Coordinates of C-alpha atoms in Angstrom, one line a residue:
M1 CA 0.0 0.0 0.0
K2 CA 1.1 3.5 -0.7
A3 CA 1.8 6.1 2.0
Y4 CA -0.8 8.5 3.2
Q5 CA -2.4 10.6 0.5
N6 CA -3.2 14.3 0.7
V7 CA -5.9 14.6 -1.9
F8 CA -8.9 12.3 -2.2
R9 CA -12.0 12.1 -4.5
R10 CA -14.3 9.2 -3.8
V11 CA -17.8 7.9 -2.9
E12 CA -18.3 6.9 0.7
R13 CA -21.1 4.6 1.9
K14 CA -21.8 3.7 5.5
Y15 CA -23.5 0.7 7.2
I16 CA -24.4 0.1 10.8
L17 CA -23.8 -3.6 11.5
D18 CA -24.9 -5.7 14.5
E19 CA -22.6 -8.5 15.6
E20 CA -24.2 -11.1 13.4
K21 CA -23.8 -9.1 10.2
Y22 CA -20.3 -8.0 11.2
R23 CA -19.2 -11.6 11.5
G24 CA -20.9 -12.4 8.2
I25 CA -19.0 -9.8 6.3
C26 CA -15.8 -10.7 8.0
S27 CA -16.1 -14.3 6.7
Y28 CA -15.4 -12.9 3.2
L29 CA -12.4 -10.7 4.1
D30 CA -9.6 -13.3 3.7
K31 CA -10.8 -14.1 0.2
Y32 CA -11.3 -10.6 -1.3
F33 CA -9.3 -8.2 0.9
L34 CA -5.9 -7.5 2.3
K35 CA -5.0 -5.7 5.5
D36 CA -4.1 -2.1 5.2
R37 CA -0.6 -1.0 6.1
Y38 CA -2.1 0.7 9.1
F39 CA -4.6 -2.1 9.7
Q40 CA -5.5 -1.6 13.3
S41 CA -5.4 1.8 14.9
T42 CA -7.2 4.2 17.3
I43 CA -8.1 7.3 15.4
C44 CA -8.6 10.5 17.3
N45 CA -10.3 13.6 15.9
I46 CA -11.1 17.2 16.8
Y47 CA -14.0 18.6 14.9
Y48 CA -14.0 22.4 14.5
D49 CA -17.2 24.4 14.1
T50 CA -18.6 27.9 14.6
P51 CA -19.8 28.9 18.1
D52 CA -23.4 28.2 17.1
R53 CA -22.4 24.9 15.5
Q54 CA -23.4 26.0 12.0
L55 CA -21.4 23.3 10.2
V56 CA -22.9 20.3 12.0
R57 CA -26.4 21.7 12.0
S58 CA -26.2 22.3 8.3
S59 CA -24.8 18.8 7.7
L60 CA -27.8 17.2 9.5
E61 CA -30.1 18.9 7.1
K62 CA -28.5 16.8 4.3
P63 CA -27.7 19.6 1.9
V64 CA -26.3 19.0 -1.6
Y65 CA -23.0 20.6 -0.5
K66 CA -21.4 20.5 2.9
E67 CA -17.9 20.8 4.4
K68 CA -16.1 20.3 7.7
L69 CA -12.7 20.8 9.2
R70 CA -11.0 18.3 11.6
L71 CA -7.6 17.6 13.1
R72 CA -6.8 13.9 13.1
S73 CA -4.1 11.7 14.8
Y74 CA -3.4 8.0 14.8
G75 CA -3.1 7.2 18.4
V76 CA -2.7 9.8 21.2
P77 CA -0.1 12.4 20.1
D78 CA 2.3 14.6 22.0
D79 CA 3.3 18.2 20.9
D80 CA 5.7 17.0 18.2
S81 CA 3.7 14.1 16.8
K82 CA 2.5 14.3 13.2
V83 CA -1.2 14.9 12.8
F84 CA -3.4 15.6 9.8
L85 CA -5.4 18.8 9.3
E86 CA -8.3 17.8 7.0
L87 CA -10.8 19.8 5.0
K88 CA -13.6 17.5 3.9
K89 CA -16.2 18.5 1.3
K90 CA -19.2 16.5 0.0
Y91 CA -21.1 17.4 -3.1
K92 CA -23.9 15.3 -4.6
G93 CA -22.6 12.2 -2.7
V94 CA -19.0 12.6 -3.8
V95 CA -16.4 13.3 -1.1
Y96 CA -13.4 15.5 -1.7
K97 CA -10.8 15.6 1.0
R98 CA -7.7 17.7 1.3
R99 CA -5.3 17.2 4.1
T100 CA -1.8 18.3 5.2
D101 CA 0.4 16.9 8.0
M102 CA 2.1 19.0 10.7
S103 CA 2.8 18.8 14.4
V104 CA 0.0 19.2 16.9
S105 CA 1.4 22.5 18.3
R106 CA 1.8 24.0 14.8
A107 CA -1.7 22.8 13.8
V108 CA -3.3 24.5 16.8
D109 CA -1.3 27.7 16.2
F110 CA -2.3 27.6 12.5
I111 CA -6.0 27.2 13.2
D112 CA -5.8 30.0 15.8
G113 CA -4.4 32.3 13.2
K114 CA -1.0 32.7 15.0
I115 CA 1.0 31.5 12.0
P116 CA 0.4 31.9 8.3
P117 CA 0.0 29.1 5.8
D118 CA 3.2 27.6 4.3
D119 CA 3.8 29.4 1.0
D120 CA 4.4 26.1 -0.7
S121 CA 1.2 24.4 0.5
Q122 CA -1.9 24.9 -1.6
I123 CA -3.9 22.8 0.9
E124 CA -2.9 25.1 3.8
R125 CA -4.0 28.1 1.8
E126 CA -7.4 26.4 1.1
I127 CA -7.8 25.7 4.8
K128 CA -6.9 29.3 5.6
Y129 CA -9.6 30.5 3.2
F130 CA -12.1 28.2 5.0
L131 CA -11.1 29.7 8.4
N132 CA -11.4 33.2 7.1
F133 CA -14.8 32.5 5.5
Y134 CA -16.4 31.3 8.7
G135 CA -14.8 33.9 10.9
E136 CA -15.0 32.2 14.2
I137 CA -14.0 28.5 14.3
E138 CA -13.3 26.7 17.6
P139 CA -12.8 23.1 18.8
A140 CA -16.3 21.6 19.1
M141 CA -15.9 17.9 19.8
F142 CA -13.3 15.3 20.4
L143 CA -14.2 12.0 18.8
S144 CA -12.2 8.7 18.6
Y145 CA -12.8 5.2 17.5
D146 CA -10.9 1.9 17.0
R147 CA -10.6 1.1 13.3
K148 CA -9.7 -2.0 11.2
A149 CA -8.8 -1.1 7.6
Y150 CA -8.7 -3.3 4.5
Y151 CA -8.3 -2.8 0.8
S152 CA -9.5 -4.9 -2.1
A153 CA -7.0 -7.4 -3.5
E154 CA -8.0 -6.5 -7.0
D155 CA -8.3 -2.7 -6.6
P156 CA -6.3 -1.0 -3.8
D157 CA -8.4 2.2 -4.2
F158 CA -11.5 0.3 -3.0
R159 CA -11.2 0.4 0.8
L160 CA -13.2 -1.1 3.6
T161 CA -13.1 0.0 7.3
F162 CA -14.8 -1.1 10.5
D163 CA -15.1 1.4 13.4
E164 CA -16.2 0.5 16.9
N165 CA -15.8 1.9 20.4
I166 CA -16.8 5.4 19.2
T167 CA -16.0 7.8 22.1
Y168 CA -16.7 11.6 22.2
R169 CA -16.6 14.5 24.6
T170 CA -17.3 18.2 24.4
E171 CA -14.9 19.3 27.1
D172 CA -11.1 19.1 27.3
I173 CA -11.0 19.1 23.5
D174 CA -7.4 18.3 22.9
L175 CA -5.9 15.3 21.1
R176 CA -3.1 15.2 23.7
S177 CA -5.5 14.6 26.5
G178 CA -6.1 10.9 25.6
V179 CA -9.2 8.8 24.8
Y180 CA -12.1 9.1 27.2
G181 CA -15.7 10.3 27.1
K182 CA -19.2 9.0 26.3
K183 CA -19.9 6.0 24.1
L184 CA -21.9 6.6 20.9
L185 CA -22.8 3.1 19.8
N186 CA -24.7 0.3 21.4
G187 CA -22.8 -2.8 22.4
G188 CA -21.9 -5.1 19.5
E189 CA -22.5 -2.4 16.9
H190 CA -19.9 -1.6 14.2
I191 CA -19.8 1.1 11.5
M192 CA -18.7 -0.3 8.2
E193 CA -17.6 2.3 5.6
L194 CA -16.8 1.7 1.9
K195 CA -14.5 4.1 0.2
I196 CA -15.0 3.7 -3.6
P197 CA -13.4 5.6 -6.5
N198 CA -16.6 5.4 -8.5
A199 CA -19.2 2.5 -8.5
M200 CA -19.2 -0.4 -6.1
P201 CA -17.9 -3.6 -7.6
V202 CA -20.7 -6.0 -8.5
W203 CA -19.2 -8.9 -6.6
F204 CA -19.2 -6.9 -3.4
A205 CA -22.8 -5.7 -4.0
H206 CA -23.8 -9.4 -4.2
I207 CA -22.2 -10.1 -0.9
L208 CA -24.1 -7.3 0.8
T209 CA -27.4 -8.5 -0.8
E210 CA -26.7 -12.1 0.4
L211 CA -26.1 -10.8 4.0
F212 CA -29.1 -8.4 3.9
I213 CA -26.8 -5.4 4.6
Y214 CA -28.1 -2.1 3.4
P215 CA -26.6 1.4 3.5
G216 CA -27.6 4.0 6.1
S217 CA -27.0 7.6 6.8
F218 CA -24.5 8.0 9.7
S219 CA -22.2 10.8 10.7
K220 CA -20.1 10.3 13.8
Y221 CA -19.9 14.0 14.6
G222 CA -23.5 14.6 13.6
S223 CA -24.8 11.7 15.6
A224 CA -22.8 12.6 18.7
Y225 CA -24.0 16.2 18.4
E226 CA -27.7 15.1 18.2
R227 CA -27.3 12.8 21.2
E228 CA -25.5 15.4 23.3
F229 CA -27.5 18.5 22.5
I230 CA -30.7 17.9 20.5
N231 CA -31.9 14.8 22.3
Y232 CA -30.8 16.2 25.6
N233 CA -32.7 19.4 25.1
S234 CA -35.8 17.5 23.9
E235 CA -35.7 15.5 27.1
R236 CA -35.4 18.6 29.2
T237 CA -38.3 20.2 27.4
N238 CA -40.5 17.1 28.0
C239 CA -39.6 17.1 31.6
Y240 CA -40.9 20.6 32.1
A241 CA -43.9 20.3 29.8

């Protein structure tokens, strides 16, 4: 497998699997897939948003176009660890992702406007434009999960990942603080995600049909935001009704 890419264009589809369906799909992995170079990892993210959470609220409305900014690490970093600052856009179901790597301390200073973008980095300039466009951007949520990653033996650009143990918090939003917080999934649930250059291979579509696995709409940040704020506020309203 090649090293980390900085620019992506692909279709992403997500599926919520119970333990039975997860075991079913896993029974096909050895035949059709290979383990990614970074097969098993804990991925930590900080999602950035406006103070009124404009980005996540807009995303939940399922618009034709949406975008988000996040800072990602593989494992818990320290100040000098390499992390990825990612600008992710989705238009008509197609995902475009631009990302650049830097140290945690530089990433934080860059987002806070304390240092300018690198003159040689088109991606940093694009992220700077995003920051300027929204005006006020702040850390909104820490979110981590344990991931297993595979790629197709016949097409390395067709990737398959399984995420579990999704953990989030809205306080102490720092990658260096470690993994702790509230759990998002029920026990035994897994999020399967397909990352496809264009159309899904027919042979894999047949596997999904055989196992009665169907796509769903699931955003980790959006789902955590709904659980933490929308559902919580609805419960408070009902209590005082």
